CSV table of C-alpha atoms in Angstrom, one decimal:
chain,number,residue,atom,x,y,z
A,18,UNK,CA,-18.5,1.0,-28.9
A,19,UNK,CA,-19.7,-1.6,-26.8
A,20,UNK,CA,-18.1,-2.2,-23.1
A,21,UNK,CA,-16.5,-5.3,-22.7
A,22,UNK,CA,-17.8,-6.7,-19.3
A,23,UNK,CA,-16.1,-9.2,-16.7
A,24,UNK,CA,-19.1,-11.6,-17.9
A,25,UNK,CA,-18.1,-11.3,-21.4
A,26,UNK,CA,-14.2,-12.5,-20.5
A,27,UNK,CA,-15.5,-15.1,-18.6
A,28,UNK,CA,-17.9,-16.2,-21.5
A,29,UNK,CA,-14.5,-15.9,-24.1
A,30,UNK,CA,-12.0,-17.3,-21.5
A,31,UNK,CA,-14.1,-21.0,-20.8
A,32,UNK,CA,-14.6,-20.9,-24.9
A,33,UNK,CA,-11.0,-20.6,-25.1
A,34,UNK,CA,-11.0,-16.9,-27.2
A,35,UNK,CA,-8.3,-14.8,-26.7
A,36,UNK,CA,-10.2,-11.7,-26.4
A,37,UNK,CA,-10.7,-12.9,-23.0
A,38,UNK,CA,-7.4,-14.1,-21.5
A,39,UNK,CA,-5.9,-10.9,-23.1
A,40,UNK,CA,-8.7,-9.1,-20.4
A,41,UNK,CA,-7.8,-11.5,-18.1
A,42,UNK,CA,-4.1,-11.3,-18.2
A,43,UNK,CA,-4.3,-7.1,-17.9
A,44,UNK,CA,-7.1,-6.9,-15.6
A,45,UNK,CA,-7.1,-9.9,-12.9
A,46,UNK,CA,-3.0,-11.1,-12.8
A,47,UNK,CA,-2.3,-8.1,-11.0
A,48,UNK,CA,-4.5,-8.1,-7.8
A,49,UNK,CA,-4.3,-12.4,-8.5
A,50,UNK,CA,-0.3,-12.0,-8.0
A,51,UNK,CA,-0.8,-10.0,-5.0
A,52,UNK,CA,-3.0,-12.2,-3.2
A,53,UNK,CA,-0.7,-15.0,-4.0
A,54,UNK,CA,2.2,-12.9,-2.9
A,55,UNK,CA,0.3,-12.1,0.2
A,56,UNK,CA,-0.4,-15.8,1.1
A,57,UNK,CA,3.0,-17.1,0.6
A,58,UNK,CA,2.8,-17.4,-3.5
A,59,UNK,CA,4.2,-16.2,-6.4
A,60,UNK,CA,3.9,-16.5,-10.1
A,61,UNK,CA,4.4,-21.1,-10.3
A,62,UNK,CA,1.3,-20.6,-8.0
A,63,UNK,CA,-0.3,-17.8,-10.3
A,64,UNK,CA,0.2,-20.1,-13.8
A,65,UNK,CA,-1.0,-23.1,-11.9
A,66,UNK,CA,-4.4,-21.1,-10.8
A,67,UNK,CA,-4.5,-20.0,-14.3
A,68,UNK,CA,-4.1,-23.4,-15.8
A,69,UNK,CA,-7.0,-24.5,-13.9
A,70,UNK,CA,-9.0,-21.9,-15.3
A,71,UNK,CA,-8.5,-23.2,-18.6
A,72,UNK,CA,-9.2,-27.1,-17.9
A,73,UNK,CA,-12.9,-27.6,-18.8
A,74,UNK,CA,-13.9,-30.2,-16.5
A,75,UNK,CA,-12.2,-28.4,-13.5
A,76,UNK,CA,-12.2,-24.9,-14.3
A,77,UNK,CA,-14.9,-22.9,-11.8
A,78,UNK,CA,-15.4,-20.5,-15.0
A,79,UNK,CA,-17.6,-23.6,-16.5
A,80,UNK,CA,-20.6,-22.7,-13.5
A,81,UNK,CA,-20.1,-18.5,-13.4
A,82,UNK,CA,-23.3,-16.7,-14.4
A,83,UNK,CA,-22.7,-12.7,-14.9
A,84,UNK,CA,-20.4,-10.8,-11.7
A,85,UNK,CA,-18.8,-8.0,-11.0
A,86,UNK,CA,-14.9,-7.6,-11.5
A,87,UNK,CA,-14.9,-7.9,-7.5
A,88,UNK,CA,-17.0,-11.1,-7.2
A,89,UNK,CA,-15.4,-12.5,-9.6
A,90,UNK,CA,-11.5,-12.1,-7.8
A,91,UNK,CA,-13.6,-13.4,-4.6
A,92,UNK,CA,-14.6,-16.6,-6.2
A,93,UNK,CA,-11.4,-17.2,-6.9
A,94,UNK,CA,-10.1,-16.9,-3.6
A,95,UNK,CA,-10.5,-21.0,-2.8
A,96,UNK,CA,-8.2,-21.4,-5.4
A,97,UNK,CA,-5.3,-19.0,-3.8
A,98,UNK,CA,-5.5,-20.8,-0.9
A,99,UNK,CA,-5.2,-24.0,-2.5
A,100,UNK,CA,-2.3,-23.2,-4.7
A,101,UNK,CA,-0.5,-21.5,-1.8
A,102,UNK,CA,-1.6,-24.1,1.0
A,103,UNK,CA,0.8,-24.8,3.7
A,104,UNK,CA,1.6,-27.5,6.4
A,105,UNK,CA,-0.7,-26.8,9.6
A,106,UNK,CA,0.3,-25.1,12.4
A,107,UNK,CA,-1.2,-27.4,14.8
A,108,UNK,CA,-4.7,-27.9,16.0
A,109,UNK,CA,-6.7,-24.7,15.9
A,110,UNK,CA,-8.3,-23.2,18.9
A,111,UNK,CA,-12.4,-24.5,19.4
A,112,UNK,CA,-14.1,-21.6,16.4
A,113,UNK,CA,-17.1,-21.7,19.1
A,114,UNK,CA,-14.6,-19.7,21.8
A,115,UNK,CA,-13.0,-17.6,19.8
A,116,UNK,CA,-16.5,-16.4,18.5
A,117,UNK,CA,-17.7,-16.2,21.9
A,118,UNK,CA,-14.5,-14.5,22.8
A,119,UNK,CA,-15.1,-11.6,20.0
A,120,UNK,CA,-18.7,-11.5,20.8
A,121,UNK,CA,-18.3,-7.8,22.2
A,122,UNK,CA,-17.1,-6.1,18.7
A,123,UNK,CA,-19.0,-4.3,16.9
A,124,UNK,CA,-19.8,-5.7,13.2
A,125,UNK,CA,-17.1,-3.1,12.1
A,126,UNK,CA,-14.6,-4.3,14.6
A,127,UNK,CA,-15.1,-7.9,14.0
A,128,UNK,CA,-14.2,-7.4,10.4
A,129,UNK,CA,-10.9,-5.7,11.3
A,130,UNK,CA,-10.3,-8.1,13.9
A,131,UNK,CA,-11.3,-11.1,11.7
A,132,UNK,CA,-9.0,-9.7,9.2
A,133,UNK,CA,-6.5,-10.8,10.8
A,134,UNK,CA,-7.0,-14.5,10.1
A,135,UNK,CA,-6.3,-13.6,7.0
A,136,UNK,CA,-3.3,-13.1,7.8
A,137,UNK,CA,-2.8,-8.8,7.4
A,138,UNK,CA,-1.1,-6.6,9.7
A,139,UNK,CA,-2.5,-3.8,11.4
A,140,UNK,CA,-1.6,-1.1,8.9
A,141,UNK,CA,-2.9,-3.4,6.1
A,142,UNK,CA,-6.3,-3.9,7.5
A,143,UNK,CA,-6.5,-0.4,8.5
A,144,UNK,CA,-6.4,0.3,4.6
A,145,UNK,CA,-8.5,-2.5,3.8
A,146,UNK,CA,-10.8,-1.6,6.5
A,147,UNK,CA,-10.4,2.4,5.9
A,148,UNK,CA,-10.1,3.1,9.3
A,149,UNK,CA,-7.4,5.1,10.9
A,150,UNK,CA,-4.4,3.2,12.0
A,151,UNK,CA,-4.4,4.1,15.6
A,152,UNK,CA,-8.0,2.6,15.8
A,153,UNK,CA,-7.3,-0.2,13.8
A,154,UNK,CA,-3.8,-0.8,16.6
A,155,UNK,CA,-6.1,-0.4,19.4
A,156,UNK,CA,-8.7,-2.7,18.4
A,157,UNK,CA,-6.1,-5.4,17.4
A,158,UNK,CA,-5.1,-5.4,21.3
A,159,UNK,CA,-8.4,-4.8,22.5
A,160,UNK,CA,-9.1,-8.3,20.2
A,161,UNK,CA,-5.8,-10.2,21.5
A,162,UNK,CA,-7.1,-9.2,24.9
A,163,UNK,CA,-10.7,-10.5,24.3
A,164,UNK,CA,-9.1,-13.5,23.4
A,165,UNK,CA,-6.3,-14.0,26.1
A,166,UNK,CA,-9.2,-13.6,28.9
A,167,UNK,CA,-11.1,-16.8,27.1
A,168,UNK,CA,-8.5,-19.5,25.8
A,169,UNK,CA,-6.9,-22.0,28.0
A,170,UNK,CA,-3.7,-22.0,25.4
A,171,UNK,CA,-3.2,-18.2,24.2
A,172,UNK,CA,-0.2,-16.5,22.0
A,173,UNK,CA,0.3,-13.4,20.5
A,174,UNK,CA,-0.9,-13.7,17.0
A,175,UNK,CA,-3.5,-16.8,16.9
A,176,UNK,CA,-5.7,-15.9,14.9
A,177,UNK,CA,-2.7,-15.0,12.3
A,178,UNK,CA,-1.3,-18.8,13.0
A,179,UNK,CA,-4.8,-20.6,12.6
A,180,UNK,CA,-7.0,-18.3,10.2
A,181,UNK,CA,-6.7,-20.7,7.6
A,182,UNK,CA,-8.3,-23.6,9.6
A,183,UNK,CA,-10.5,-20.8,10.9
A,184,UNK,CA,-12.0,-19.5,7.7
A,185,UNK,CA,-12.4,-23.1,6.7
A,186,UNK,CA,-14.0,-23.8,9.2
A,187,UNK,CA,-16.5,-21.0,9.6
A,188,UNK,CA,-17.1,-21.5,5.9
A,189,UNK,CA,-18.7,-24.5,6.3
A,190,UNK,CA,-21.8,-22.6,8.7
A,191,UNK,CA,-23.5,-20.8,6.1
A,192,UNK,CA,-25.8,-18.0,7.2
A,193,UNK,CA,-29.7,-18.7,6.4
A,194,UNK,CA,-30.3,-15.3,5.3
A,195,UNK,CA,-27.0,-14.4,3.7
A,196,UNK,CA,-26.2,-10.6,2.4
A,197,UNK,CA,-26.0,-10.1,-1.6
A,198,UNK,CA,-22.3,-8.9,-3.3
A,199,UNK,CA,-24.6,-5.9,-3.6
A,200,UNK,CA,-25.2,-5.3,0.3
A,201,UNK,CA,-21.2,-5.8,1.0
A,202,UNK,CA,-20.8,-3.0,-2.1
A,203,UNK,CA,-22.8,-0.3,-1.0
A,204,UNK,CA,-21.3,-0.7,2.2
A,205,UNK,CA,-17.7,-0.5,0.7
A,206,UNK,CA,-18.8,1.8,-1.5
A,207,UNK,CA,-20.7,4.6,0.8
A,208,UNK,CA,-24.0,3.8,-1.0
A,209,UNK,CA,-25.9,2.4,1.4
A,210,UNK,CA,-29.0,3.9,3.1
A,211,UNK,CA,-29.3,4.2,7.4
A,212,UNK,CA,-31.7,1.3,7.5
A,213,UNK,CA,-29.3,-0.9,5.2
A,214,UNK,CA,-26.1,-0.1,7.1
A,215,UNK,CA,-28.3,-1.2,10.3
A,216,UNK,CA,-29.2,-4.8,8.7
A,217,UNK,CA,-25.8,-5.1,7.4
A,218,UNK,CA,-24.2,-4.6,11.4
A,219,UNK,CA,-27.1,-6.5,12.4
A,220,UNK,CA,-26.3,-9.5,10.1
A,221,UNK,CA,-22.6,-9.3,11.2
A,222,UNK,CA,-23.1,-9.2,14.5
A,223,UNK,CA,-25.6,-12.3,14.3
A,224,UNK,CA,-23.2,-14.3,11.7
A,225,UNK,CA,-19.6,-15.0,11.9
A,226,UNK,CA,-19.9,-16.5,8.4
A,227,UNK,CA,-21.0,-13.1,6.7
A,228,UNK,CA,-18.1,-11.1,8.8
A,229,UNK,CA,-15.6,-13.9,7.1
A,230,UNK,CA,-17.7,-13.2,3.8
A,231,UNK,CA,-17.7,-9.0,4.2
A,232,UNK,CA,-13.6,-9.5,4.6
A,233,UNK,CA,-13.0,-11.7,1.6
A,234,UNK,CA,-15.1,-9.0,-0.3
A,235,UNK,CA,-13.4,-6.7,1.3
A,236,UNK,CA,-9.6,-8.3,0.4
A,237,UNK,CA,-11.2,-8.2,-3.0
A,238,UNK,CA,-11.8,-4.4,-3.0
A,239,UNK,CA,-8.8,-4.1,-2.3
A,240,UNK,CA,-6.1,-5.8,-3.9
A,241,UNK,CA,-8.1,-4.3,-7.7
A,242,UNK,CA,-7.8,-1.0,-6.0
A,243,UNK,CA,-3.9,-1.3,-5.1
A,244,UNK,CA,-3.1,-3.4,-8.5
A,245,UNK,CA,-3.5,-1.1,-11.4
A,246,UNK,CA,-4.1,-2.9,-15.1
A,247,UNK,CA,-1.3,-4.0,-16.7
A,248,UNK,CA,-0.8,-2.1,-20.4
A,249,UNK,CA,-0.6,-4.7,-23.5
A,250,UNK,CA,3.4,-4.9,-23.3
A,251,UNK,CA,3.3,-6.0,-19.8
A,252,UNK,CA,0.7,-8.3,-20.5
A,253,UNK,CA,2.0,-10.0,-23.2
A,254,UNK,CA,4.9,-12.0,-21.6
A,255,UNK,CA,2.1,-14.0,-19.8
A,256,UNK,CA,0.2,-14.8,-22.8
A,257,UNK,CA,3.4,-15.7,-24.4
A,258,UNK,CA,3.1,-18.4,-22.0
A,259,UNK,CA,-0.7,-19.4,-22.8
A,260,UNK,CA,0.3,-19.5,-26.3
A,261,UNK,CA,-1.7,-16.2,-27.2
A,262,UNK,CA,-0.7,-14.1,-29.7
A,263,UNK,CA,0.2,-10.4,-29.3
A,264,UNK,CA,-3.3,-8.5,-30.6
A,265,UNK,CA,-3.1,-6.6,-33.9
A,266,UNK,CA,-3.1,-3.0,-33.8
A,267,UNK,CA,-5.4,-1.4,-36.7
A,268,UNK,CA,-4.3,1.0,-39.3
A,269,UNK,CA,-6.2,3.7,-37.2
A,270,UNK,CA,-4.2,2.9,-34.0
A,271,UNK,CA,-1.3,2.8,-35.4
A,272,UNK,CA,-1.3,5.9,-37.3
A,273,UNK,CA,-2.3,7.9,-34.2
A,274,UNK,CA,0.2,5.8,-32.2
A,275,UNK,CA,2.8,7.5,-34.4
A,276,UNK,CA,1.6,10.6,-34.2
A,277,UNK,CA,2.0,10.5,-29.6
């Protein structure tokens, strides 16, 4: 039997098949309702994303070529932030200090500091981060200290308060040699080779736009690992609301269904 990819739900979700939302609605609205959770949402936010998704002339899915179940929760990260946005907190600090500030981390400890901006605690990007806790704590004071020492107007918490403007803003300085999904995974994923590791830290430490990029990636990782699939019963209620029917069971299924 044939696997059914992320590629091939994207392909089925912008031709409007239900094959597709089904794999969306078990696979992707659990890590997409954590997110949202995690940035102030909740499921208005998560039906507005996913009507979105299903307008043609606005929907992202229109442009996706073949990705990973990862890339493809990453790509829709601009539209979490946009259905979760919130007033500003003020004007953010100048990016150009705060990156001069952090200039001592390591490309490891920029990404759990930079983390931050996005708003997780210090247990939280511990996990994300896989590090131990009490490193992760002592880097996020090393980090507030790094940043006291250079800004004029310092508080506990800034980066926290301003990541979104942050990001944003640091988003719009592309790196000219930018990693691959693939070099972020087989760091993630303990695949990667001495030399690789050492242009991935390099890169890092040279670009504040791939450490943003290696912690959306990152955020991605994580929220599929932490939100398991939801099984067809659970789904269903949310196609219910897309106007999807429940999927027939076969003969086959049934009869060993009865049989459990």
């Amino acid at each position: 039997m044939a696997i059914y990819t992320c590629f091939d739900m994207i392909v089925d979700c912008r031709q409007g098949n239900a094959p597709g939302w089904r794999h969306f609605a078990r696979t992707f609205v659990p890590p997409l309702r954590r997110l949202l959770r995690h940035y102030g949402g909740g499921d208005d936010q998560l039906f507005a994303l996913i009507e979105r998704l299903r307008t043609p002339t606005a929907s992202p899915l229109q442009a996706m070529q073949p990705m990973t179940e990862r890339e493809f929760l990453d790509t829709l990260r601009p539209l979490v932030l946009e259905f979760t946005a919130q007033p500003a907190a003020g004007s953010p600090p100048d990016l150009a200090v705060v990156q001069e500030a952090l200039a001592p981390l390591t490309a490891i400890e920029r990404q759990a500091a930079w983390l931050e901006s996005f708003g997780y605690s210090i247990p939280e990007a511990a996990r994300i981060m896989r590090l131990d806790p009490a490193t992760a704590e002592k880097l996020r004071a090393r980090t507030e200290e790094l940043l006291r020492a250079k800004l004029d107007d310092w508080s506990t918490g800034l980066l926290a308060r301003y990541g979104r403007a942050l990001g944003a803003e640091v988003e719009q300085h592309p790196s000219a040699d930018p990693l691959s999904y693939r070099d972020v995974f087989d760091v993630i994923d303990g695949r990667n080779t001495w030399q690789h590791r050492l242009h991935f830290e390099r890169t890092l430490e040279e670009s504040w736009y791939e450490v943003h990029r290696a912690c959306r990636i990152r955020e991605a990782d994580d929220a599929l690992d932490k939100a398991k699939p939801l099984d067809h019963a659970a789904a269903q209620p949310i196609l219910d609301r897309l106007g999807i029917a429940a999927e027939k069971t076969g003969l086959l299924k049934r009869l060993f269904a009865g049989k459990r």
